[in-house]
PDB file of C-alpha atoms in Angstrom:
ATOM      1  CA  MET T   1      -8.578 -21.949  -6.455  1.00 57.00           C
ATOM      2  CA  LEU T   2     -10.383 -20.438  -9.509  1.00 78.00           C
ATOM      3  CA  SER T   3      -8.220 -17.732 -10.993  1.00 89.00           C
ATOM      4  CA  ARG T   4     -11.174 -15.284 -11.004  1.00 90.00           C
ATOM      5  CA  ILE T   5     -11.798 -15.793  -7.165  1.00 93.00           C
ATOM      6  CA  ALA T   6      -7.962 -15.499  -6.656  1.00 94.00           C
ATOM      7  CA  GLU T   7      -7.789 -12.177  -8.513  1.00 94.00           C
ATOM      8  CA  SER T   8     -10.830 -10.837  -6.540  1.00 95.00           C
ATOM      9  CA  LEU T   9      -9.231 -11.692  -3.236  1.00 96.00           C
ATOM     10  CA  PHE T  10      -5.834 -10.130  -4.315  1.00 97.00           C
ATOM     11  CA  TRP T  11      -7.474  -6.943  -5.217  1.00 96.00           C
ATOM     12  CA  ILE T  12      -9.676  -6.808  -2.102  1.00 97.00           C
ATOM     13  CA  GLY T  13      -6.317  -6.783  -0.106  1.00 97.00           C
ATOM     14  CA  ARG T  14      -4.947  -3.984  -2.429  1.00 97.00           C
ATOM     15  CA  TYR T  15      -7.959  -1.740  -2.518  1.00 97.00           C
ATOM     16  CA  ILE T  16      -8.533  -1.685   1.171  1.00 98.00           C
ATOM     17  CA  GLU T  17      -4.899  -1.016   1.754  1.00 97.00           C
ATOM     18  CA  ARG T  18      -5.005   1.729  -1.056  1.00 97.00           C
ATOM     19  CA  ALA T  19      -7.938   3.580   0.613  1.00 97.00           C
ATOM     20  CA  ASP T  20      -6.311   3.468   4.066  1.00 97.00           C
ATOM     21  CA  ASP T  21      -2.891   4.727   2.719  1.00 95.00           C
ATOM     22  CA  THR T  22      -4.466   7.375   0.631  1.00 95.00           C
ATOM     23  CA  ALA T  23      -6.204   8.723   3.602  1.00 95.00           C
ATOM     24  CA  ARG T  24      -3.029   8.704   5.533  1.00 92.00           C
ATOM     25  CA  ILE T  25      -1.131  10.579   2.813  1.00 91.00           C
ATOM     26  CA  LEU T  26      -3.836  13.207   2.300  1.00 93.00           C
ATOM     27  CA  ASP T  27      -4.093  13.686   6.143  1.00 90.00           C
ATOM     28  CA  VAL T  28      -0.213  14.340   6.260  1.00 85.00           C
ATOM     29  CA  GLN T  29      -0.406  16.997   3.425  1.00 86.00           C
ATOM     30  CA  THR T  30      -3.465  18.788   4.632  1.00 88.00           C
ATOM     31  CA  GLN T  31      -1.901  19.141   8.159  1.00 85.00           C
ATOM     32  CA  LEU T  32       1.195  20.501   6.674  1.00 82.00           C
ATOM     33  CA  LEU T  33      -0.595  23.128   4.706  1.00 85.00           C
ATOM     34  CA  LEU T  34      -2.621  24.079   7.813  1.00 83.00           C
ATOM     35  CA  GLU T  35       0.197  24.257  10.175  1.00 81.00           C
ATOM     36  CA  ASP T  36       2.801  26.018   8.162  1.00 80.00           C
ATOM     37  CA  ALA T  37       1.871  29.194   6.215  1.00 81.00           C
ATOM     38  CA  THR T  38       5.192  29.263   4.362  1.00 83.00           C
ATOM     39  CA  VAL T  39       4.415  26.011   2.416  1.00 83.00           C
ATOM     40  CA  ASP T  40       3.610  26.687  -1.266  1.00 87.00           C
ATOM     41  CA  GLU T  41       0.244  25.151  -1.620  1.00 89.00           C
ATOM     42  CA  ALA T  42       0.117  24.989  -5.351  1.00 91.00           C
ATOM     43  CA  GLN T  43       3.555  23.190  -5.672  1.00 88.00           C
ATOM     44  CA  THR T  44       2.691  20.821  -2.670  1.00 87.00           C
ATOM     45  CA  CYS T  45      -0.364  19.747  -4.309  1.00 91.00           C
ATOM     46  CA  ARG T  46       1.343  19.305  -7.681  1.00 90.00           C
ATOM     47  CA  ASP T  47       4.081  17.092  -5.936  1.00 86.00           C
ATOM     48  CA  LEU T  48       1.301  15.084  -4.264  1.00 88.00           C
ATOM     49  CA  LEU T  49      -0.637  14.500  -7.397  1.00 91.00           C
ATOM     50  CA  SER T  50       2.519  13.409  -9.112  1.00 86.00           C
ATOM     51  CA  CYS T  51       3.585  11.030  -6.423  1.00 84.00           C
ATOM     52  CA  MET T  52       0.038   9.495  -6.383  1.00 88.00           C
ATOM     53  CA  GLY T  53       0.460   8.921 -10.198  1.00 87.00           C
ATOM     54  CA  ILE T  54      -2.083  11.313 -11.392  1.00 89.00           C
ATOM     55  CA  GLU T  55      -1.286  12.166 -15.074  1.00 84.00           C
ATOM     56  CA  ASP T  56      -2.155  15.345 -17.015  1.00 84.00           C
ATOM     57  CA  GLU T  57      -5.070  13.590 -18.773  1.00 82.00           C
ATOM     58  CA  GLN T  58      -6.675  12.360 -15.560  1.00 84.00           C
ATOM     59  CA  ALA T  59      -6.309  15.699 -13.893  1.00 85.00           C
ATOM     60  CA  ALA T  60      -7.588  17.671 -16.876  1.00 84.00           C
ATOM     61  CA  ALA T  61     -10.872  15.419 -16.977  1.00 81.00           C
ATOM     62  CA  ALA T  62     -11.468  16.398 -13.395  1.00 80.00           C
ATOM     63  CA  GLY T  63     -10.906  20.044 -14.246  1.00 84.00           C
ATOM     64  CA  VAL T  64      -7.514  20.338 -12.546  1.00 85.00           C
ATOM     65  CA  ASP T  65      -4.655  22.071 -14.314  1.00 85.00           C
ATOM     66  CA  LEU T  66      -1.400  20.513 -13.057  1.00 84.00           C
ATOM     67  CA  TYR T  67       0.538  23.650 -14.508  1.00 83.00           C
ATOM     68  CA  GLY T  68      -1.664  26.194 -12.802  1.00 84.00           C
ATOM     69  CA  ASP T  69      -2.654  27.069  -9.271  1.00 87.00           C
ATOM     70  CA  VAL T  70      -3.757  23.720  -8.011  1.00 91.00           C
ATOM     71  CA  THR T  71      -5.712  23.886  -4.642  1.00 93.00           C
ATOM     72  CA  ILE T  72      -5.971  21.368  -1.832  1.00 93.00           C
ATOM     73  CA  ASP T  73      -9.733  21.339  -2.353  1.00 93.00           C
ATOM     74  CA  GLN T  74      -9.101  20.072  -5.985  1.00 94.00           C
ATOM     75  CA  VAL T  75      -6.791  17.419  -4.655  1.00 94.00           C
ATOM     76  CA  LEU T  76      -9.270  16.262  -2.126  1.00 95.00           C
ATOM     77  CA  ARG T  77     -12.014  16.038  -4.803  1.00 94.00           C
ATOM     78  CA  LEU T  78      -9.756  14.093  -7.141  1.00 94.00           C
ATOM     79  CA  LEU T  79      -8.116  11.776  -4.465  1.00 96.00           C
ATOM     80  CA  ALA T  80     -10.942  11.411  -1.853  1.00 96.00           C
ATOM     81  CA  TYR T  81     -14.554  12.373  -2.954  1.00 96.00           C
ATOM     82  CA  ASP T  82     -15.027  12.049  -6.703  1.00 94.00           C
ATOM     83  CA  THR T  83     -16.425   8.545  -7.509  1.00 94.00           C
ATOM     84  CA  GLY T  84     -15.520   9.243 -11.129  1.00 91.00           C
ATOM     85  CA  SER T  85     -11.913   9.365 -10.450  1.00 92.00           C
ATOM     86  CA  PRO T  86     -10.405   5.914 -10.279  1.00 92.00           C
ATOM     87  CA  SER T  87      -7.684   7.216  -7.780  1.00 93.00           C
ATOM     88  CA  SER T  88     -10.246   8.558  -5.207  1.00 96.00           C
ATOM     89  CA  ILE T  89     -10.962   6.866  -1.986  1.00 97.00           C
ATOM     90  CA  ALA T  90     -14.688   6.699  -2.793  1.00 97.00           C
ATOM     91  CA  ALA T  91     -14.088   4.999  -6.025  1.00 97.00           C
ATOM     92  CA  ILE T  92     -11.461   2.555  -4.464  1.00 97.00           C
ATOM     93  CA  ILE T  93     -13.842   1.557  -1.820  1.00 98.00           C
ATOM     94  CA  GLY T  94     -16.480   0.844  -4.613  1.00 97.00           C
ATOM     95  CA  PHE T  95     -13.870  -1.398  -6.459  1.00 97.00           C
ATOM     96  CA  ALA T  96     -13.107  -3.307  -3.252  1.00 97.00           C
ATOM     97  CA  ARG T  97     -16.905  -4.083  -2.810  1.00 97.00           C
ATOM     98  CA  GLU T  98     -17.198  -5.163  -6.367  1.00 96.00           C
ATOM     99  CA  ALA T  99     -14.195  -7.531  -5.880  1.00 96.00           C
ATOM    100  CA  ALA T 100     -15.852  -8.849  -2.589  1.00 96.00           C
ATOM    101  CA  ARG T 101     -19.075  -9.598  -4.786  1.00 94.00           C
ATOM    102  CA  GLY T 102     -16.775 -11.564  -7.142  1.00 90.00           C
ATOM    103  CA  ALA T 103     -15.488 -13.593  -4.347  1.00 93.00           C
ATOM    104  CA  ARG T 104     -18.621 -13.820  -2.293  1.00 92.00           C
ATOM    105  CA  GLU T 105     -18.720 -17.617  -1.949  1.00 90.00           C
ATOM    106  CA  THR T 106     -15.215 -17.460  -0.486  1.00 93.00           C
ATOM    107  CA  LEU T 107     -15.408 -14.667   2.035  1.00 95.00           C
ATOM    108  CA  THR T 108     -16.836 -15.104   5.467  1.00 96.00           C
ATOM    109  CA  VAL T 109     -20.015 -13.554   6.288  1.00 97.00           C
ATOM    110  CA  PRO T 110     -18.703 -11.060   8.782  1.00 97.00           C
ATOM    111  CA  LEU T 111     -16.041  -9.981   6.207  1.00 97.00           C
ATOM    112  CA  TRP T 112     -18.643  -9.437   3.388  1.00 97.00           C
ATOM    113  CA  GLU T 113     -20.739  -7.392   5.870  1.00 97.00           C
ATOM    114  CA  VAL T 114     -18.143  -5.142   6.890  1.00 98.00           C
ATOM    115  CA  ILE T 115     -16.977  -4.489   3.392  1.00 98.00           C
ATOM    116  CA  ASN T 116     -20.572  -3.767   2.225  1.00 97.00           C
ATOM    117  CA  THR T 117     -21.249  -1.628   5.177  1.00 97.00           C
ATOM    118  CA  THR T 118     -18.106   0.488   4.444  1.00 98.00           C
ATOM    119  CA  TRP T 119     -19.447   0.999   0.896  1.00 97.00           C
ATOM    120  CA  ARG T 120     -22.914   2.032   1.697  1.00 97.00           C
ATOM    121  CA  PRO T 121     -22.234   5.863   2.682  1.00 97.00           C
ATOM    122  CA  ILE T 122     -20.767   6.346  -0.787  1.00 97.00           C
ATOM    123  CA  PRO T 123     -23.866   5.865  -3.069  1.00 96.00           C
ATOM    124  CA  SER T 124     -25.969   7.482  -0.352  1.00 96.00           C
ATOM    125  CA  GLY T 125     -23.893  10.606  -0.544  1.00 95.00           C
ATOM    126  CA  HIS T 126     -23.031  10.670   3.234  1.00 96.00           C
ATOM    127  CA  PHE T 127     -19.324  10.027   2.362  1.00 97.00           C
ATOM    128  CA  GLN T 128     -19.133  13.268   0.517  1.00 94.00           C
ATOM    129  CA  THR T 129     -20.400  15.338   3.342  1.00 95.00           C
ATOM    130  CA  LEU T 130     -17.343  14.134   5.629  1.00 94.00           C
ATOM    131  CA  ARG T 131     -14.685  16.687   5.815  1.00 93.00           C
ATOM    132  CA  PRO T 132     -10.911  16.461   6.884  1.00 92.00           C
ATOM    133  CA  PRO T 133      -9.821  15.332   9.232  1.00 91.00           C
ATOM    134  CA  TYR T 134     -12.775  13.330  10.018  1.00 95.00           C
ATOM    135  CA  VAL T 135     -12.960  11.664   6.780  1.00 96.00           C
ATOM    136  CA  PHE T 136      -9.339  10.419   7.001  1.00 95.00           C
ATOM    137  CA  SER T 137      -9.974   8.995  10.518  1.00 94.00           C
ATOM    138  CA  TRP T 138     -13.174   7.298   9.351  1.00 97.00           C
ATOM    139  CA  VAL T 139     -11.405   5.513   6.425  1.00 97.00           C
ATOM    140  CA  ARG T 140      -8.519   4.419   8.641  1.00 96.00           C
ATOM    141  CA  GLU T 141     -10.934   2.847  11.124  1.00 97.00           C
ATOM    142  CA  ARG T 142     -12.993   1.246   8.404  1.00 98.00           C
ATOM    143  CA  ALA T 143      -9.863  -0.154   6.903  1.00 98.00           C
ATOM    144  CA  ALA T 144      -8.674  -1.551  10.204  1.00 97.00           C
ATOM    145  CA  LEU T 145     -12.092  -3.037  10.809  1.00 98.00           C
ATOM    146  CA  ILE T 146     -12.059  -4.875   7.523  1.00 98.00           C
ATOM    147  CA  ASN T 147      -8.448  -6.211   8.004  1.00 97.00           C
ATOM    148  CA  GLY T 148      -9.245  -7.272  11.634  1.00 97.00           C
ATOM    149  CA  THR T 149     -12.312  -9.132  10.476  1.00 97.00           C
ATOM    150  CA  ALA T 150     -10.371 -10.896   7.844  1.00 97.00           C
ATOM    151  CA  ASP T 151      -7.552 -11.745  10.296  1.00 95.00           C
ATOM    152  CA  ALA T 152     -10.137 -13.087  12.910  1.00 96.00           C
ATOM    153  CA  THR T 153     -12.533 -15.046  10.535  1.00 97.00           C
ATOM    154  CA  MET T 154     -10.519 -16.459   7.514  1.00 96.00           C
ATOM    155  CA  THR T 155      -8.707 -19.638   7.508  1.00 95.00           C
ATOM    156  CA  ARG T 156      -4.975 -19.379   6.478  1.00 94.00           C
ATOM    157  CA  ASP T 157      -5.568 -21.038   2.997  1.00 94.00           C
ATOM    158  CA  GLU T 158      -4.883 -19.836  -0.432  1.00 94.00           C
ATOM    159  CA  GLY T 159      -7.567 -17.232  -0.376  1.00 94.00           C
ATOM    160  CA  TRP T 160      -6.064 -15.679   2.755  1.00 95.00           C
ATOM    161  CA  GLN T 161      -2.595 -15.787   1.113  1.00 96.00           C
ATOM    162  CA  PHE T 162      -3.838 -13.707  -1.890  1.00 97.00           C
ATOM    163  CA  ILE T 163      -5.399 -11.043   0.385  1.00 97.00           C
ATOM    164  CA  VAL T 164      -2.157 -10.787   2.299  1.00 97.00           C
ATOM    165  CA  LEU T 165      -0.165 -10.712  -0.893  1.00 97.00           C
ATOM    166  CA  GLY T 166      -2.342  -7.891  -2.403  1.00 97.00           C
ATOM    167  CA  ARG T 167      -2.265  -6.012   0.985  1.00 97.00           C
ATOM    168  CA  SER T 168       1.561  -6.182   1.220  1.00 98.00           C
ATOM    169  CA  ILE T 169       2.421  -5.147  -2.253  1.00 97.00           C
ATOM    170  CA  GLU T 170       0.010  -2.088  -1.998  1.00 97.00           C
ATOM    171  CA  ARG T 171       1.310  -1.268   1.449  1.00 97.00           C
ATOM    172  CA  ALA T 172       5.006  -1.208   0.146  1.00 97.00           C
ATOM    173  CA  ASP T 173       3.769   0.898  -2.874  1.00 96.00           C
ATOM    174  CA  MET T 174       1.843   3.376  -0.890  1.00 93.00           C
ATOM    175  CA  SER T 175       4.338   3.700   2.026  1.00 93.00           C
ATOM    176  CA  SER T 176       6.891   4.522  -0.649  1.00 93.00           C
ATOM    177  CA  ARG T 177       4.549   7.361  -1.938  1.00 90.00           C
ATOM    178  CA  LEU T 178       3.982   8.606   1.620  1.00 89.00           C
ATOM    179  CA  VAL T 179       7.905   8.738   2.047  1.00 90.00           C
ATOM    180  CA  ALA T 180       8.407  10.379  -1.366  1.00 88.00           C
ATOM    181  CA  THR T 181       5.705  13.094  -0.727  1.00 84.00           C
ATOM    182  CA  THR T 182       7.227  13.865   2.734  1.00 86.00           C
ATOM    183  CA  ALA T 183      10.662  14.127   1.195  1.00 87.00           C
ATOM    184  CA  LEU T 184       9.621  16.563  -1.423  1.00 82.00           C
ATOM    185  CA  SER T 185       7.649  18.767   1.066  1.00 77.00           C
ATOM    186  CA  SER T 186       9.390  21.971   2.113  1.00 67.00           C
ATOM    187  CA  GLY T 187       7.268  22.214   5.323  1.00 67.00           C
ATOM    188  CA  THR T 188       8.737  21.912   8.904  1.00 71.00           C
ATOM    189  CA  GLY T 189       7.941  18.903  10.950  1.00 79.00           C
ATOM    190  CA  GLN T 190       6.822  16.819   7.753  1.00 83.00           C
ATOM    191  CA  TRP T 191       8.561  13.548   8.976  1.00 89.00           C
ATOM    192  CA  THR T 192       6.766  13.843  12.364  1.00 88.00           C
ATOM    193  CA  SER T 193       3.530  14.144  10.550  1.00 84.00           C
ATOM    194  CA  ALA T 194       4.364  11.135   8.212  1.00 88.00           C
ATOM    195  CA  LEU T 195       5.172   9.000  11.368  1.00 92.00           C
ATOM    196  CA  ARG T 196       1.879  10.046  12.959  1.00 87.00           C
ATOM    197  CA  ALA T 197      -0.171   9.341   9.796  1.00 84.00           C
ATOM    198  CA  SER T 198       1.500   5.782   9.612  1.00 89.00           C
ATOM    199  CA  GLY T 199       0.588   5.078  13.242  1.00 89.00           C
ATOM    200  CA  ALA T 200       4.399   4.704  13.796  1.00 93.00           C
ATOM    201  CA  TYR T 201       5.157   7.831  16.027  1.00 92.00           C
ATOM    202  CA  ASP T 202       5.050   6.024  19.373  1.00 94.00           C
ATOM    203  CA  ALA T 203       6.922   2.924  18.128  1.00 95.00           C
ATOM    204  CA  PHE T 204       9.423   5.151  16.514  1.00 95.00           C
ATOM    205  CA  LEU T 205      10.084   7.141  19.830  1.00 94.00           C
ATOM    206  CA  ARG T 206      10.552   3.828  21.675  1.00 94.00           C
ATOM    207  CA  THR T 207      12.802   2.406  19.140  1.00 93.00           C
ATOM    208  CA  TYR T 208      15.129   5.555  18.931  1.00 91.00           C
ATOM    209  CA  ARG T 209      14.726   6.424  22.665  1.00 87.00           C
ATOM    210  CA  GLY T 210      13.040   9.850  22.111  1.00 81.00           C
ATOM    211  CA  ILE T 211      15.548  11.168  19.558  1.00 81.00           C
ATOM    212  CA  GLU T 212      13.750  12.532  16.621  1.00 81.00           C
ATOM    213  CA  THR T 213      15.564  13.330  13.364  1.00 89.00           C
ATOM    214  CA  ASP T 214      14.591  13.184   9.681  1.00 89.00           C
ATOM    215  CA  ARG T 215      17.076  10.558   8.932  1.00 90.00           C
ATOM    216  CA  ALA T 216      15.964   8.231  11.642  1.00 93.00           C
ATOM    217  CA  ALA T 217      12.335   8.808  10.678  1.00 93.00           C
ATOM    218  CA  ALA T 218      13.020   7.911   7.104  1.00 92.00           C
ATOM    219  CA  GLU T 219      15.025   4.830   8.105  1.00 94.00           C
ATOM    220  CA  PHE T 220      12.214   3.620  10.369  1.00 95.00           C
ATOM    221  CA  LEU T 221       9.461   3.988   7.676  1.00 95.00           C
ATOM    222  CA  LEU T 222      11.613   2.326   5.097  1.00 95.00           C
ATOM    223  CA  LEU T 223      13.882  -0.207   6.724  1.00 95.00           C
ATOM    224  CA  ASP T 224      12.579  -1.323  10.250  1.00 95.00           C
ATOM    225  CA  ARG T 225      12.158  -5.117  10.109  1.00 94.00           C
ATOM    226  CA  LEU T 226       9.618  -5.130  13.098  1.00 95.00           C
ATOM    227  CA  PHE T 227       7.113  -2.379  12.260  1.00 96.00           C
ATOM    228  CA  PRO T 228       4.409  -3.662  10.057  1.00 95.00           C
ATOM    229  CA  ARG T 229       4.007  -0.505   7.876  1.00 94.00           C
ATOM    230  CA  SER T 230       7.579  -0.125   6.918  1.00 96.00           C
ATOM    231  CA  VAL T 231       8.506  -0.865   3.198  1.00 96.00           C
ATOM    232  CA  VAL T 232      10.961  -3.687   4.100  1.00 97.00           C
ATOM    233  CA  PHE T 233       8.391  -5.382   6.437  1.00 97.00           C
ATOM    234  CA  ALA T 234       5.671  -5.232   3.626  1.00 97.00           C
ATOM    235  CA  LEU T 235       8.032  -6.617   0.980  1.00 98.00           C
ATOM    236  CA  ASP T 236       9.061  -9.513   3.210  1.00 97.00           C
ATOM    237  CA  ARG T 237       5.444 -10.482   3.866  1.00 97.00           C
ATOM    238  CA  ALA T 238       4.765 -10.481   0.224  1.00 97.00           C
ATOM    239  CA  GLU T 239       7.569 -12.861  -0.355  1.00 95.00           C
ATOM    240  CA  GLN T 240       6.343 -15.086   2.383  1.00 94.00           C
ATOM    241  CA  ALA T 241       2.782 -15.105   0.901  1.00 95.00           C
ATOM    242  CA  LEU T 242       4.323 -15.951  -2.571  1.00 94.00           C
ATOM    243  CA  THR T 243       6.387 -18.729  -1.053  1.00 91.00           C
ATOM    244  CA  ASN T 244       3.190 -20.170   0.562  1.00 91.00           C
ATOM    245  CA  LEU T 245       1.322 -20.083  -2.717  1.00 91.00           C
ATOM    246  CA  SER T 246       3.892 -21.574  -4.736  1.00 84.00           C
ATOM    247  CA  GLY T 247       4.331 -24.654  -2.541  1.00 74.00           C
ATOM    248  CA  ASP T 248       7.808 -25.296  -4.274  1.00 65.00           C
ATOM    249  CA  PRO T 249      10.698 -25.394  -1.794  1.00 61.00           C
ATOM    250  CA  ARG T 250      13.187 -24.714  -4.424  1.00 62.00           C
ATOM    251  CA  ARG T 251      16.849 -25.353  -3.533  1.00 53.00           C
ATOM    252  CA  ALA T 252      18.221 -22.729  -5.924  1.00 60.00           C
ATOM    253  CA  GLY T 253      16.904 -19.685  -7.595  1.00 61.00           C
ATOM    254  CA  PHE T 254      13.197 -18.512  -8.086  1.00 66.00           C
ATOM    255  CA  GLN T 255      10.927 -19.585 -10.738  1.00 72.00           C
ATOM    256  CA  ASP T 256       8.340 -17.163  -9.623  1.00 84.00           C
ATOM    257  CA  GLU T 257       9.155 -13.876 -11.371  1.00 91.00           C
ATOM    258  CA  ALA T 258       7.132 -11.773  -8.778  1.00 94.00           C
ATOM    259  CA  GLN T 259       9.106 -13.331  -5.945  1.00 92.00           C
ATOM    260  CA  ARG T 260      12.422 -12.567  -7.596  1.00 93.00           C
ATOM    261  CA  LEU T 261      11.447  -9.021  -8.325  1.00 95.00           C
ATOM    262  CA  ILE T 262      10.235  -8.360  -4.774  1.00 96.00           C
ATOM    263  CA  GLY T 263      13.160 -10.269  -3.137  1.00 94.00           C
ATOM    264  CA  ARG T 264      15.801  -8.255  -5.023  1.00 95.00           C
ATOM    265  CA  MET T 265      14.080  -4.841  -4.306  1.00 96.00           C
ATOM    266  CA  ARG T 266      14.016  -5.746  -0.521  1.00 96.00           C
ATOM    267  CA  ALA T 267      17.608  -6.891  -0.563  1.00 95.00           C
ATOM    268  CA  GLU T 268      18.679  -3.719  -2.378  1.00 94.00           C
ATOM    269  CA  LEU T 269      16.990  -1.515   0.216  1.00 94.00           C
ATOM    270  CA  GLU T 270      18.251  -3.412   3.175  1.00 93.00           C
ATOM    271  CA  TYR T 271      21.866  -3.560   2.114  1.00 92.00           C
ATOM    272  CA  ARG T 272      22.324  -0.051   0.618  1.00 89.00           C
ATOM    273  CA  SER T 273      23.735   2.526   2.997  1.00 88.00           C
ATOM    274  CA  LEU T 274      21.049   4.756   4.434  1.00 87.00           C
ATOM    275  CA  SER T 275      23.069   7.968   3.275  1.00 87.00           C
ATOM    276  CA  ASP T 276      22.999   6.755  -0.307  1.00 88.00           C
ATOM    277  CA  LEU T 277      19.327   5.959  -0.016  1.00 89.00           C
ATOM    278  CA  VAL T 278      18.317   9.282   1.555  1.00 87.00           C
ATOM    279  CA  GLU T 279      20.127  11.297  -1.015  1.00 87.00           C
ATOM    280  CA  THR T 280      17.966  10.013  -3.889  1.00 88.00           C
ATOM    281  CA  LEU T 281      14.892   9.215  -1.857  1.00 90.00           C
ATOM    282  CA  PRO T 282      12.211  10.262  -4.400  1.00 89.00           C
ATOM    283  CA  ASP T 283      13.913   8.473  -7.224  1.00 91.00           C
ATOM    284  CA  GLU T 284      14.329   5.274  -5.138  1.00 93.00           C
ATOM    285  CA  MET T 285      10.661   5.411  -4.177  1.00 93.00           C
ATOM    286  CA  GLU T 286       9.673   5.848  -7.798  1.00 92.00           C
ATOM    287  CA  ARG T 287      11.830   2.726  -8.688  1.00 94.00           C
ATOM    288  CA  LEU T 288      10.086   0.765  -5.814  1.00 96.00           C
ATOM    289  CA  GLN T 289       6.620   1.685  -7.292  1.00 94.00           C
ATOM    290  CA  ARG T 290       7.744   0.326 -10.717  1.00 95.00           C
ATOM    291  CA  THR T 291       8.839  -2.884  -9.075  1.00 96.00           C
ATOM    292  CA  CYS T 292       5.480  -3.274  -7.454  1.00 96.00           C
ATOM    293  CA  ALA T 293       3.729  -2.786 -10.709  1.00 94.00           C
ATOM    294  CA  ALA T 294       6.040  -5.373 -12.386  1.00 95.00           C
ATOM    295  CA  ALA T 295       5.442  -7.823  -9.640  1.00 95.00           C
ATOM    296  CA  THR T 296       1.665  -7.301  -9.939  1.00 95.00           C
ATOM    297  CA  ASP T 297       1.841  -8.143 -13.590  1.00 94.00           C
ATOM    298  CA  ALA T 298       3.985 -11.188 -12.973  1.00 94.00           C
ATOM    299  CA  ILE T 299       1.432 -12.404 -10.402  1.00 95.00           C
ATOM    300  CA  GLY T 300      -1.380 -11.748 -12.844  1.00 93.00           C
ATOM    301  CA  ARG T 301       0.367 -13.838 -15.546  1.00 91.00           C
ATOM    302  CA  ARG T 302       1.053 -16.773 -13.253  1.00 91.00           C
ATOM    303  CA  TYR T 303      -2.200 -16.958 -11.204  1.00 91.00           C
ATOM    304  CA  PHE T 304      -4.995 -15.033 -12.971  1.00 90.00           C
ATOM    305  CA  ALA T 305      -4.229 -15.749 -16.552  1.00 77.00           C
ATOM    306  CA  GLY T 306      -7.504 -17.636 -16.976  1.00 61.00           C
ATOM    307  CA  ALA T 307      -9.589 -14.912 -15.249  1.00 57.00           C
ATOM    308  CA  GLU T 308     -12.038 -13.004 -17.421  1.00 53.00           C
ATOM    309  CA  ALA T 309     -11.602  -9.204 -17.526  1.00 48.00           C
ATOM    310  CA  LEU T 310     -12.810  -7.604 -14.323  1.00 55.00           C
ATOM    311  CA  ALA T 311     -14.514  -4.222 -14.987  1.00 48.00           C
ATOM    312  CA  TRP T 312     -14.060  -2.950 -11.359  1.00 49.00           C
ATOM    313  CA  LYS T 313     -10.294  -3.178 -11.293  1.00 62.00           C
ATOM    314  CA  GLY T 314      -9.855   0.547 -12.231  1.00 56.00           C
ATOM    315  CA  VAL T 315      -6.118   1.471 -11.927  1.00 53.00           C
ATOM    316  CA  GLY T 316      -3.502  -0.974 -11.265  1.00 51.00           C
TER     317      GLY T 316
END
């Protein structure tokens, strides 16, 4: 497969997942601020922007002072509506559509159409008129439609593996950000909100037989091997995709640097005691995010080295 097309497919998977998970994280935080009057809005917003990787320079360019009284409206503009912000849902959907144009000959017609249809409300201005919580629901529904169309219409060849690889790495990264923002929040019921945002609440209640604790919720979102949005599940799927792409059943070691990084991170999460993990949860989630970034760089060097620079890539 041409490296340019492979890179486009990888980033389609990442961007659709990023838009979906950004909507989920914003949904959690806006609900907490609405339901708990004791929560410090400015500090919650600063923690959220920090966990989402918004630096001082990017915030200042959008007119947001990270050291002042940051409001939820400013956060929503920066992370949802502003097409000039590369971290916003609107910009991310635009990046996904440009990536789809780059791989147009590889995508199925239904998949291209659903991605293009999802993008159309953004240049028309209709997306900016949607308000929480409807906008978050709309983004989640469109992401589910795109992923479902890909699942139903694409053959399980290399192109499919690159989409799954991008989706899985992004899901692990963004799930870690959801866990980190929840752990930093001072509101009550934040873990229940995180479970609901992940679509995990019903599965969690069945798994833990109706017993709700913050510790159990963190364990479920991080370590459950059967829930598709858990960090460990996503890392495992990324490993499988890399194995399928390499086609090299090695008897010892790993030649693929990305597979080594992801596998080591997954093993460290699975074999550490939950008590140790929970004590330093934000720091561990930050380390996981750095691992996902390093794995993405390694994938780029191995599979996309011959690809020309892609202007739509935005943030990595």
